[in-house]
Short mmCIF file of C-alpha atoms and ligand atoms in Angstrom, two decimals:
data_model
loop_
_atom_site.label_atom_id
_atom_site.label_comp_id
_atom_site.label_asym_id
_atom_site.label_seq_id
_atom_site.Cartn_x
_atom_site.Cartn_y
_atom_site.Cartn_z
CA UNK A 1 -55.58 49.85 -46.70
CA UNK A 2 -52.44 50.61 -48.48
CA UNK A 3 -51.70 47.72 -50.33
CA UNK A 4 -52.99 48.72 -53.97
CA UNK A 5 -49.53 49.04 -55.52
CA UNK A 6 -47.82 45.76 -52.98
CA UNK A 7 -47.60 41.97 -55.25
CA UNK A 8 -46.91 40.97 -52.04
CA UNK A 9 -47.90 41.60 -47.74
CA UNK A 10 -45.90 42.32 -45.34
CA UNK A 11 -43.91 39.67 -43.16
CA UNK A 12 -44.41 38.97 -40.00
CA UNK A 13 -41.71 40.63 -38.10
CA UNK A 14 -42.91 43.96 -40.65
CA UNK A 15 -46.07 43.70 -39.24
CA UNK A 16 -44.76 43.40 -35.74
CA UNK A 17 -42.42 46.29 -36.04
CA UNK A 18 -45.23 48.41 -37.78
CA UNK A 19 -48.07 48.12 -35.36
CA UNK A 20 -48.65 50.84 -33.04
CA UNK A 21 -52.15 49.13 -32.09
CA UNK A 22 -50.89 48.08 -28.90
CA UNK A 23 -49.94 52.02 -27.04
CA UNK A 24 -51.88 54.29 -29.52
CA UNK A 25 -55.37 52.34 -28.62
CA UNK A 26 -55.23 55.30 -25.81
CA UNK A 27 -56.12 58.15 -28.46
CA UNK A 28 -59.52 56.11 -30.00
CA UNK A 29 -61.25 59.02 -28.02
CA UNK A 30 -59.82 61.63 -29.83
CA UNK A 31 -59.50 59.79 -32.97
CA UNK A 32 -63.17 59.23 -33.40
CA UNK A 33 -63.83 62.84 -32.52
CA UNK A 34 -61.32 64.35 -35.15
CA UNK A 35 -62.92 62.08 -37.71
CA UNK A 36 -66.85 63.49 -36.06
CA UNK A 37 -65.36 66.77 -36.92
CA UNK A 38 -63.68 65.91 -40.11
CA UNK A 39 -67.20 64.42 -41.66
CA UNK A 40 -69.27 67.23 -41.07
CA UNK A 41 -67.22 69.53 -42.56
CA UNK A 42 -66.46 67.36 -45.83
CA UNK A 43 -70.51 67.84 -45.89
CA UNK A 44 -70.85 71.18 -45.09
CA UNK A 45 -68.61 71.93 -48.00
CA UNK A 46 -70.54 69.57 -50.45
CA UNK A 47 -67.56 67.09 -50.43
CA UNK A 48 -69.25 63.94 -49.63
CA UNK A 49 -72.87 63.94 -49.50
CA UNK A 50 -75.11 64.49 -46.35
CA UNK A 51 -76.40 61.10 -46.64
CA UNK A 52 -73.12 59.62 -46.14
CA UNK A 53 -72.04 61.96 -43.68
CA UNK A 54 -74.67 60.60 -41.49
CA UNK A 55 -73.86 56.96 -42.08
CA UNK A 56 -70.17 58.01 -40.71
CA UNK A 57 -71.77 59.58 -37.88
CA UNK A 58 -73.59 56.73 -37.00
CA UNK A 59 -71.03 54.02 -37.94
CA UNK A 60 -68.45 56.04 -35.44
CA UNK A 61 -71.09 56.39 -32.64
CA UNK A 62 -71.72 52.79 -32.90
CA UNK A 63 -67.85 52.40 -32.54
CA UNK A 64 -67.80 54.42 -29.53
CA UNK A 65 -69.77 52.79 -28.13
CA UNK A 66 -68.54 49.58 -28.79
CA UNK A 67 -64.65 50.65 -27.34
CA UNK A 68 -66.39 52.30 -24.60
CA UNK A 69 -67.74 49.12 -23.26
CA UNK A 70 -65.09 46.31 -24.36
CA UNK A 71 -61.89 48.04 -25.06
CA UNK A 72 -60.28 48.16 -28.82
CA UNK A 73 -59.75 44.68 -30.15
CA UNK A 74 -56.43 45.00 -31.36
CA UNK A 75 -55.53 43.42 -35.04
CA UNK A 76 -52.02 43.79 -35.34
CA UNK A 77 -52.16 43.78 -39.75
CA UNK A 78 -54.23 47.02 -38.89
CA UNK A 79 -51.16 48.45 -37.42
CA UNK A 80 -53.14 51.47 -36.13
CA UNK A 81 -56.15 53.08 -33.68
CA UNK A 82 -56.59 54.77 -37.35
CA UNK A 83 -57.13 52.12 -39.57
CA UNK A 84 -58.62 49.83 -36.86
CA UNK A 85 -61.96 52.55 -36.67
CA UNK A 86 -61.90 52.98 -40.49
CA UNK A 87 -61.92 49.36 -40.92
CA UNK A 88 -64.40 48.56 -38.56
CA UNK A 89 -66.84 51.36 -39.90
CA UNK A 90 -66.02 50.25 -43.33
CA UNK A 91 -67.79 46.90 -41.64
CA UNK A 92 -70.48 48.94 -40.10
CA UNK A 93 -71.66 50.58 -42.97
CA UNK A 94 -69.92 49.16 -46.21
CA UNK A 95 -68.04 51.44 -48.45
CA UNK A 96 -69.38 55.15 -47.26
CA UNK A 97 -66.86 54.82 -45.31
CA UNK A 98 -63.85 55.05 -47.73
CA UNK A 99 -64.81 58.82 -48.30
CA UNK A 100 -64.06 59.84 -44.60
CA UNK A 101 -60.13 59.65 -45.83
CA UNK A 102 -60.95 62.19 -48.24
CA UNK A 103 -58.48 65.23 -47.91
CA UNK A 104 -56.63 64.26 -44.92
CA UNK A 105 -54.32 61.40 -44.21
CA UNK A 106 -53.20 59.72 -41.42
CA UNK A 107 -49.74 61.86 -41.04
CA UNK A 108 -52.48 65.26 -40.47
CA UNK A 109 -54.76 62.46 -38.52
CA UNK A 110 -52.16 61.62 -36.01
CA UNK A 111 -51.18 65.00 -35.09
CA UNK A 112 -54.68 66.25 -34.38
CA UNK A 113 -55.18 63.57 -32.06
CA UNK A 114 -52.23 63.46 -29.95
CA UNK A 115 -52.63 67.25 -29.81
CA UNK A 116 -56.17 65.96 -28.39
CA UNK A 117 -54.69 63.94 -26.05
CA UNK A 118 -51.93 65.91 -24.60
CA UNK A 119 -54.54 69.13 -24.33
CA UNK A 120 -56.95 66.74 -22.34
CA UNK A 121 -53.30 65.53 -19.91
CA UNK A 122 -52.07 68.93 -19.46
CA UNK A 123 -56.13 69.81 -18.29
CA UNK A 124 -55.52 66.68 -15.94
CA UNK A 125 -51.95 67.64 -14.83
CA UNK A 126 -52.86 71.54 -13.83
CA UNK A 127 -55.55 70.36 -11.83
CA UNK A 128 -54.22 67.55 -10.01
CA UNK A 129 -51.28 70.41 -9.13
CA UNK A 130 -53.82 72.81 -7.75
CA UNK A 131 -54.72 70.08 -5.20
CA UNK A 132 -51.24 69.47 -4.02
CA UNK A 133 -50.87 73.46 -3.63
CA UNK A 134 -53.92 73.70 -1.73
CA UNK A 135 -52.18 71.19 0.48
CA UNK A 136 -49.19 73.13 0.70
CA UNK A 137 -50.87 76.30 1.66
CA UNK A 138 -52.68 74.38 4.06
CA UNK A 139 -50.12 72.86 5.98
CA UNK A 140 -48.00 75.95 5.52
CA UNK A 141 -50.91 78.14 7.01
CA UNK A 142 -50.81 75.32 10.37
CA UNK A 143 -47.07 75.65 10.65
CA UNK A 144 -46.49 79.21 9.98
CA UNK A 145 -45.08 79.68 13.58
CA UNK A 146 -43.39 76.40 13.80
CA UNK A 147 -39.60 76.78 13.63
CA UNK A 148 -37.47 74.38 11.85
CA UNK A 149 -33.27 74.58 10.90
CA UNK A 150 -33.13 76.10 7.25
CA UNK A 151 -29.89 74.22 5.94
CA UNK A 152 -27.40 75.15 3.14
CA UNK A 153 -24.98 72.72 2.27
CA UNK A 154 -27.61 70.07 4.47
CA UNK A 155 -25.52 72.27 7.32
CA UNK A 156 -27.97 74.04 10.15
CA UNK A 157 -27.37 77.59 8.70
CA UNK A 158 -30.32 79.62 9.91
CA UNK A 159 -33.66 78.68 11.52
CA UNK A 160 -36.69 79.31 9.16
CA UNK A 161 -40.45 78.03 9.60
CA UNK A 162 -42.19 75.09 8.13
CA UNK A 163 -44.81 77.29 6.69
CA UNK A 164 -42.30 78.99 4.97
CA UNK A 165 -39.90 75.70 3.91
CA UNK A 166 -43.64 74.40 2.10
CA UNK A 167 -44.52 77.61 0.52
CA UNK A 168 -41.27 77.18 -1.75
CA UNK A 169 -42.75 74.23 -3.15
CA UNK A 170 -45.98 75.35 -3.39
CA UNK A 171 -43.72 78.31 -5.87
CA UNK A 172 -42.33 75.59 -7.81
CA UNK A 173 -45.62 74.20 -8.74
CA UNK A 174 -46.92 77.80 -9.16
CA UNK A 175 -43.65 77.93 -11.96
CA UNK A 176 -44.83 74.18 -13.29
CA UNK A 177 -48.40 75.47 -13.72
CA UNK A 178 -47.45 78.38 -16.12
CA UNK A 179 -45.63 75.85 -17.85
CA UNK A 180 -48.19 73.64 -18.58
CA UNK A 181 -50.27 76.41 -19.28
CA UNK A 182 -48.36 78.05 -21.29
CA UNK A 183 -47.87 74.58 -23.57
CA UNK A 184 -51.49 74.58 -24.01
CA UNK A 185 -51.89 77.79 -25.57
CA UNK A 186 -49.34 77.11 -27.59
CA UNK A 187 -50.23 73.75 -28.81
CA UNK A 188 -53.70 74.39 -29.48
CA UNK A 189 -53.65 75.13 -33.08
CA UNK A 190 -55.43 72.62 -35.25
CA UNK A 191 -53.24 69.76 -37.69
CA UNK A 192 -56.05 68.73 -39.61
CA UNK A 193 -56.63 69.40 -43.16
CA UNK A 194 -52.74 69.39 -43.89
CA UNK A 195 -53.13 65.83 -45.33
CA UNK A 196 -50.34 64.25 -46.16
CA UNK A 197 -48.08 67.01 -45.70
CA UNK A 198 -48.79 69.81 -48.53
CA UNK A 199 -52.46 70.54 -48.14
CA UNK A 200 -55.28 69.30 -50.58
CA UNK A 201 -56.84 70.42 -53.33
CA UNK A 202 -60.24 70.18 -52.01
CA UNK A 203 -62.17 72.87 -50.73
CA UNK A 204 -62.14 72.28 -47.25
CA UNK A 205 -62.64 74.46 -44.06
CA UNK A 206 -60.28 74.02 -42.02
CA UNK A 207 -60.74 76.58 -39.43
CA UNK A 208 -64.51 75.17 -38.98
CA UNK A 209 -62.79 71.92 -37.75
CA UNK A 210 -60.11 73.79 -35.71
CA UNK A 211 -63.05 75.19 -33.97
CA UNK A 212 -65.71 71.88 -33.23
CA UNK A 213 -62.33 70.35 -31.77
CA UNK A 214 -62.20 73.39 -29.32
CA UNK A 215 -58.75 74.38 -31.31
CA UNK A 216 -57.66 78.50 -31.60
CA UNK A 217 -56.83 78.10 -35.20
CA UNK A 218 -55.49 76.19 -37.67
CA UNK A 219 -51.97 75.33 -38.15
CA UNK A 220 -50.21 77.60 -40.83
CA UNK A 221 -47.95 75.49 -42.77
CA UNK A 222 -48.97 71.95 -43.70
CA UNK A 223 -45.56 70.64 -43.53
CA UNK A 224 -45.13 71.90 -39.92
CA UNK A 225 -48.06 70.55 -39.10
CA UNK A 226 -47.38 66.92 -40.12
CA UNK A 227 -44.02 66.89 -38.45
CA UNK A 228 -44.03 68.94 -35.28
CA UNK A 229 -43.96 67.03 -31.98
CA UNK A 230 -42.97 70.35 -30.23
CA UNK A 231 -46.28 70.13 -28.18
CA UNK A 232 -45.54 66.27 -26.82
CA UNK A 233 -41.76 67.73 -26.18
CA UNK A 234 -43.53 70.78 -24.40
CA UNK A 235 -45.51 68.91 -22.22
CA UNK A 236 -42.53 65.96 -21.37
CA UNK A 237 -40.24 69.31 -20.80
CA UNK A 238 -43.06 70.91 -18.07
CA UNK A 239 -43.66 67.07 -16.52
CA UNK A 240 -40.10 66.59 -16.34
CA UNK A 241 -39.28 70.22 -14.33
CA UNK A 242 -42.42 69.34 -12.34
CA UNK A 243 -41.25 65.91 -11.36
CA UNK A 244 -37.46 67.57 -10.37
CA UNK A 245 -39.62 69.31 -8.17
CA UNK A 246 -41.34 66.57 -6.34
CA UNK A 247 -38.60 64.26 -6.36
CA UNK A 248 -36.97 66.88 -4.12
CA UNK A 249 -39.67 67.42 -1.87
CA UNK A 250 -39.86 63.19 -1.47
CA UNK A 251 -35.86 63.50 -0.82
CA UNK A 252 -36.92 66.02 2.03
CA UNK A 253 -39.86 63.60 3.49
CA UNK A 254 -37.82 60.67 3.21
CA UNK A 255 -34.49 62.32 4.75
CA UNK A 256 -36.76 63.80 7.79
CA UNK A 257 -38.80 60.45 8.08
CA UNK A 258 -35.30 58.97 9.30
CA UNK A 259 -34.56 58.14 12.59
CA UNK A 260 -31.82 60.56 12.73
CA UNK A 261 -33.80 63.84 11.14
CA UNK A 262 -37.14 62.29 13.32
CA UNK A 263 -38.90 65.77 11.63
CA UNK A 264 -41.85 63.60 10.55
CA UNK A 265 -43.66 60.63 11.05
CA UNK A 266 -44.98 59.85 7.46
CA UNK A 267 -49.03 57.98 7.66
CA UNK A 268 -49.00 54.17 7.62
CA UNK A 269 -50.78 54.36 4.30
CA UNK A 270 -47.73 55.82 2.59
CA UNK A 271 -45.64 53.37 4.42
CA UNK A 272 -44.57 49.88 3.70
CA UNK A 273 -42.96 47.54 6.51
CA UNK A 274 -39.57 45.04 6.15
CA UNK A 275 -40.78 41.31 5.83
CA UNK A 276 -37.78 41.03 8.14
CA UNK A 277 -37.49 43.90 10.37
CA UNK A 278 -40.39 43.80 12.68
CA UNK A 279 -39.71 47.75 13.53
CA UNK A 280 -39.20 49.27 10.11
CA UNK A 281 -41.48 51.67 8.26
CA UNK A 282 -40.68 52.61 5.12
CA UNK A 283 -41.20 55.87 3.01
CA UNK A 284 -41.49 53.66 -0.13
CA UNK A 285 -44.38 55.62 -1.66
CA UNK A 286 -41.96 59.17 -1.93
CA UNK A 287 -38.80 57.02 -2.61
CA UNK A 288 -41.12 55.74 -5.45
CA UNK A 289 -41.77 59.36 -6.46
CA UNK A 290 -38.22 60.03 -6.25
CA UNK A 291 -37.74 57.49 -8.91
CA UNK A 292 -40.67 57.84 -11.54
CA UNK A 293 -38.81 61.43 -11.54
CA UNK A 294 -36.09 59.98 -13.78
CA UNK A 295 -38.29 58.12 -15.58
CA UNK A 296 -39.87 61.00 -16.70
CA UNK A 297 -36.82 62.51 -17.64
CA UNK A 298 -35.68 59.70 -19.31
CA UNK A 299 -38.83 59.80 -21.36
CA UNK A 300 -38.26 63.06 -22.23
CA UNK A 301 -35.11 62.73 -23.60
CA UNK A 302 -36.37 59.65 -25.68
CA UNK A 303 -38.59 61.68 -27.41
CA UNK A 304 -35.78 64.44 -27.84
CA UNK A 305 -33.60 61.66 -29.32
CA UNK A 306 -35.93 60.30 -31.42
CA UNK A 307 -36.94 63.97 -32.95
CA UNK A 308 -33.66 64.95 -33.71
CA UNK A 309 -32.54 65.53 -37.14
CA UNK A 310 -35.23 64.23 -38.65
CA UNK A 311 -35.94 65.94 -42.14
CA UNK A 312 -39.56 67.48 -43.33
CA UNK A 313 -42.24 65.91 -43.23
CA UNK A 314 -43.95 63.05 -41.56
CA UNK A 315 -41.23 59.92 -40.65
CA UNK A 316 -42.11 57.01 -39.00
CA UNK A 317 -39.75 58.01 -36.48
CA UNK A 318 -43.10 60.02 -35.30
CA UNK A 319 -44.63 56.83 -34.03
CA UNK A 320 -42.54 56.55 -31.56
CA UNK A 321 -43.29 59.64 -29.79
CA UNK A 322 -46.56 58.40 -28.05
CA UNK A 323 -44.78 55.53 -25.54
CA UNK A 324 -42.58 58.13 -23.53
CA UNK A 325 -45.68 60.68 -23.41
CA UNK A 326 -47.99 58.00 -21.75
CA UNK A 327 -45.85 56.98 -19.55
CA UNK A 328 -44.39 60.27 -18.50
CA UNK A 329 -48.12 60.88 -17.90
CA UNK A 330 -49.29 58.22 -16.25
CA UNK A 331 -45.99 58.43 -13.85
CA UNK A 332 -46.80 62.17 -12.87
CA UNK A 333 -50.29 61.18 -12.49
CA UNK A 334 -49.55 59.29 -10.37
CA UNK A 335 -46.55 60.85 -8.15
CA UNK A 336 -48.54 64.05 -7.66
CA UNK A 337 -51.33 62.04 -6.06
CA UNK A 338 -48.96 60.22 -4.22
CA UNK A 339 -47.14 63.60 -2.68
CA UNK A 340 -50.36 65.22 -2.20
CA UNK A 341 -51.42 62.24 -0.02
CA UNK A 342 -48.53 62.75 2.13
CA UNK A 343 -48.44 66.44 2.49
CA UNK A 344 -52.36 66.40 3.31
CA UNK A 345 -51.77 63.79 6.41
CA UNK A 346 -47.85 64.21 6.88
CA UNK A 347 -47.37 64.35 11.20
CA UNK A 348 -45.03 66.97 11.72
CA UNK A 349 -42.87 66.53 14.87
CA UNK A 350 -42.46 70.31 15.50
CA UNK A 351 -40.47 69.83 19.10
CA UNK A 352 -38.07 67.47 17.21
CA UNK A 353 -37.55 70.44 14.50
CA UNK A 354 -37.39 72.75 16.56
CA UNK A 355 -34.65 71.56 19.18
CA UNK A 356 -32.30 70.97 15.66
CA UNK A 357 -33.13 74.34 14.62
CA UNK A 358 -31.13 75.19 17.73
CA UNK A 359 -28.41 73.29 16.72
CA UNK A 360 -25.08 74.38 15.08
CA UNK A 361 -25.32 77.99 16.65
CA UNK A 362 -28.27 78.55 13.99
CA UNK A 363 -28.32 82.22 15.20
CA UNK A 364 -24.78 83.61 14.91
CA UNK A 365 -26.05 85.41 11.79
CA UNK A 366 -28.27 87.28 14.62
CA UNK A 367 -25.35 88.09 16.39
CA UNK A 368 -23.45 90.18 13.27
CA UNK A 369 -26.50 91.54 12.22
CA UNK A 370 -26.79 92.58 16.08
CA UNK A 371 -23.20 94.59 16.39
CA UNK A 372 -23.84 96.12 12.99
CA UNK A 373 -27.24 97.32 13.41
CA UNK A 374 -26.54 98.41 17.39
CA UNK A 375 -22.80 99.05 17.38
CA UNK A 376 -22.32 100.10 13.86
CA UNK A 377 -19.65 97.81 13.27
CA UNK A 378 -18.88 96.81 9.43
CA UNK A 379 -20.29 93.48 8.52
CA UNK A 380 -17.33 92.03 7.56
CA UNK A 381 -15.60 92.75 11.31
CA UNK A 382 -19.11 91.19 12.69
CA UNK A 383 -18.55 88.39 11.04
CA UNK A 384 -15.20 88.61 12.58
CA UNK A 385 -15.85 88.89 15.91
CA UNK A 386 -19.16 86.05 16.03
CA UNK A 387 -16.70 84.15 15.19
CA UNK A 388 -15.03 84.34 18.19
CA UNK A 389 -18.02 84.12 19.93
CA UNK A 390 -19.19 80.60 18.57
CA UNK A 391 -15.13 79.68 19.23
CA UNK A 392 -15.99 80.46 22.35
CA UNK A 393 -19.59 78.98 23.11
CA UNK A 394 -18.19 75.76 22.00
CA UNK A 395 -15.20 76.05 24.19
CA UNK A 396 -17.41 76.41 26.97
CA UNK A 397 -19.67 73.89 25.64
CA UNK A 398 -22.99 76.06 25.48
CA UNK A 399 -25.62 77.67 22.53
CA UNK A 400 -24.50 81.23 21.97
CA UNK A 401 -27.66 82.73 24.01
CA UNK A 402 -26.20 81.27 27.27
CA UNK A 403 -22.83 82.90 26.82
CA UNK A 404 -22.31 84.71 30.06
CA UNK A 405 -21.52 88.66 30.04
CA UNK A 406 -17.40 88.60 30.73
CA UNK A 407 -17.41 86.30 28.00
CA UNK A 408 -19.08 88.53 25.59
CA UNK A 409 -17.51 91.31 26.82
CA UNK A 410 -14.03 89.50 26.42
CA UNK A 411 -14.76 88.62 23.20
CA UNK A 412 -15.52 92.58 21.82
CA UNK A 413 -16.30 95.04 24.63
CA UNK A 414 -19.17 96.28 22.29
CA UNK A 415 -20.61 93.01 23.20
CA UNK A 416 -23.31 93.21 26.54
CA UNK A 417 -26.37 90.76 27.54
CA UNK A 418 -28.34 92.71 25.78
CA UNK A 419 -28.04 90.74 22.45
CA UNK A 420 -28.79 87.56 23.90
CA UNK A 421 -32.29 88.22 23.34
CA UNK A 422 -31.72 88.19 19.34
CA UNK A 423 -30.52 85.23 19.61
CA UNK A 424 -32.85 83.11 20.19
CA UNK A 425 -34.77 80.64 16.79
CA UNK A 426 -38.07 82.32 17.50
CA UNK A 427 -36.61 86.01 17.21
CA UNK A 428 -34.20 85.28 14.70
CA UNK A 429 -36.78 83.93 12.60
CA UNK A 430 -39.10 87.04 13.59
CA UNK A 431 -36.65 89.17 12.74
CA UNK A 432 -36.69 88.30 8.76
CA UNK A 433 -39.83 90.32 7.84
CA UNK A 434 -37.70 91.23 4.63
CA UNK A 435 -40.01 90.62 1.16
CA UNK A 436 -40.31 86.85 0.72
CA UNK A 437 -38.59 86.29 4.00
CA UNK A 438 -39.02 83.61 6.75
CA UNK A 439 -40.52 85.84 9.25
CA UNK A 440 -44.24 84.32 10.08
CA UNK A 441 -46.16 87.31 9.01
CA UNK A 442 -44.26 87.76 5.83
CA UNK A 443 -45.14 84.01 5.25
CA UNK A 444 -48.74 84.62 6.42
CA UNK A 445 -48.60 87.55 3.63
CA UNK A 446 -47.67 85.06 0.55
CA UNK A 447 -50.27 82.67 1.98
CA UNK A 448 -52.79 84.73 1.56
CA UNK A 449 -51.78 86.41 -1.60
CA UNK A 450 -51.42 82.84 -3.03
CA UNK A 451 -54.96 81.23 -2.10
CA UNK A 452 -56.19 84.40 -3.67
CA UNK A 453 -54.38 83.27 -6.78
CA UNK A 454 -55.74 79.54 -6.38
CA UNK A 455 -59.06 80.72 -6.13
CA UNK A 456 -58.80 83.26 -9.29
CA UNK A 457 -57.65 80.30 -11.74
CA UNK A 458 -59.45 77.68 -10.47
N1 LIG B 501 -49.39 55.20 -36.66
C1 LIG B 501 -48.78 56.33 -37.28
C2 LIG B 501 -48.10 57.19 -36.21
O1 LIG B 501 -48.43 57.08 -35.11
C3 LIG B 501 -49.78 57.15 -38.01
C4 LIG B 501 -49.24 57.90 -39.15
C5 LIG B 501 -48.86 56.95 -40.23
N2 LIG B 501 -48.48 57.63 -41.40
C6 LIG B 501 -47.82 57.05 -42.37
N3 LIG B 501 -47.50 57.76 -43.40
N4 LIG B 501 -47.49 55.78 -42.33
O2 LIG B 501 -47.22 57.96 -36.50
#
């Protein structure tokens, strides 16, 4: 389709090296539609005539059809999904189909529909999200009362509830959401019509075909247009952040699905057994999540590498941008299922969680908030003197609430039975009612306020 001013084709290892056939068969969709909305408007504006506008219409229906039921045959001297339709319509309905290339080019075509295809991924991604933060609030909404150790460090440091431990992720994915989002509004500005990479010279309307591919606008300078990938960077940046996230709450599952931790027992059909230990069950599926989330970083930073100094306009670089996007994609697909699956059937073992919540005198925090809030004392001396007191509980080889009173009162004198009562992992965690605090109607508060949200943008 090029080779006018060639004596000679291409060899072999050109062609291999050239053809993109083989990945960017996944955008014939979008391809076919930018071309739909390319046609009509070359014969709205008197371009090409109506008559041949309707062969192409046909000719790329018939195409449609044709992929829909058995797949692109791939011809690797056609190099792309491009020239692949325009040389089978060019079969389909003989040369008519050489004036669909008018005013555009494959640089403009490209764009458009990989701005097609991440749009229509980013629809898929937000969605699939909104199911695994119904989940969340779900769960979180069963376990709002159920105590469990909060850790710093992986140290016991203060007892919190499930509810509240799953409505931070379900914040994360509430921050991934706006991301994708955000991408989307930001990407959807139409390519097409820049051509090659300085606009044509015939009279086209390009915000009619902005506006039949569901695009805001058209894009404002042609040479932008040809060469920005910011929108396949914007959407690998979200995925990646997003995958962080659920490669940390697969660390969590897989860390509490241990014998050790015992916090959950994860459904046999996220589970895999040993072929040579009888007894084993393991969390494969989120250690699986746990590593697609690198991949998807890694892709990421392929496409980062690849963009990087390249000059204005179009390079063929640019091909290479569609691999690490599919396969971020199809990875995230894929993990968020897979995490959403486990959250929606995960079998908490609340007694188990709640005995370690107890552990590591989860409460002494109680205990200086305690003499500063009934004895005045300064936090600092509090700190201090609870100290002492878990010295002393382990001394005598007992959780701080059983400390008896000439113990306490040996410690401080401001110390009395009194306090033992704070001390407990149900009061403790009670007691944080502060805003976005552990305390089980605070949580029930955010639970509520976020299914409203869920419900607004679904
Ligand atoms: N297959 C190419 C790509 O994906 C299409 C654009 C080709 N443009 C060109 N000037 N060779 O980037």
């Amino acid at each position: 389709m090029w080779g006018g001013r060639f004596a000679d084709g291409p060899s072999a290892l050109m062609r291999e090296i050239n053809a993109s056939i083989a990945f960017d068969k996944r955008l014939w969709q979008q391809d076919i539609a930018a071309s739909r909305a390319h046609a009509a408007m070359l014969s709205a504006q008197g371009i090409i005539s109506q008559e041949d506008a309707d062969a192409i219409e046909e000719g790329l229906d018939r195409i449609a059809d044709e992929y829909e039921e058995g797949g692109v045959t791939e011809d690797a001297s056609l190099e792309d999904i491009h020239m692949h339709v325009e040389h089978r319509l060019t079969q389909l309905i003989g040369p008519a189909a050489g004036r669909l290339h008018t005013a555009r080019s494959r640089n403009d075509q490209v764009a458009t529909d990989f701005k097609l295809w991440v749009r229509e991924a980013i629809d898929d991604v937000t969605e699939e999200l909104r199911r695994l933060q119904d989940a969340l609030v779900d769960r979180a909404e069963e376990h709002v009362e159920s105590v469990m150790p909060g850790f710093t460090h992986l140290q016991v440091a203060q007892p919190v509830t499930l509810g509240h431990h799953l409505m931070a992720y379900y914040e994360m994915l509430r921050r991934d959401r706006s991301r994708f989002v955000d991408a989307r509004t930001r990407l959807n500005e139409c390519p097409l019509g820049a051509a090659a990479l300085a606009g044509t010279s015939f009279p086209i309307d390009r915000a009619a075909v902005a506006l039949a591919l569901g695009f805001d606008r058209p894009t404002a300078n042609s040479l932008d247009s040809v060469s920005d990938r910011d929108f396949a960077l914007d959407y690998l940046m979200a995925a990646t952040q997003c995958a962080l996230h659920l490669s940390r709450l697969a660390e969590e599952f897989i860390l509490w699905a241990s014998q050790p931790f015992g916090f959950i027992a994860l459904p046999d059909a996220y589970s895999t057994g040993s072929s040579i230990m009888p007894q084993k069950r393991n969390p494969d599926a989120a250690e699986l999540v746990r590593g697609h989330s690198g991949r998807i970083a890694g892709a990421m930073t392929a496409l980062v590498m690849v963009m990087k100094g390249l000059p204005l306009a179009y390079s063929k670089d640019m091909q290479d941008d569609k691999q690490p996007v599919f396969e971020a994609h199809d990875l995230l697909a894929l993990s968020i299922a897979a995490i959403s699956g486990m959250v929606e059937t995960v079998e908490f073992q609340t007694e188990r969680m709640r005995e370690a919540a107890a552990s590591g005198h989860s409460t002494a925090t109680d205990l200086a908030d305690w003499l500063v809030r009934v004895a005045k004392v300064p936090f600092r001396e509090a700190h201090h003197i609870t100290g002492r007191a878990v010295q002393m509980a382990d001394q005598l080889g007992k959780p701080l609430w059983e400390l008896p009173g000439d113990a306490l009162r040996e410690i401080d004198p401001r110390l009395d039975e009194q306090l033992l009562s704070v001390l407990s992992v149900d009061a403790s965690v009670r007691s944080r009612t502060s805003h976005g605090g552990t305390a089980p109607d605070a949580v029930r508060g955010r639970i509520a306020a976020a299914r409203k949200a869920l419900e607004l943008d679904a």
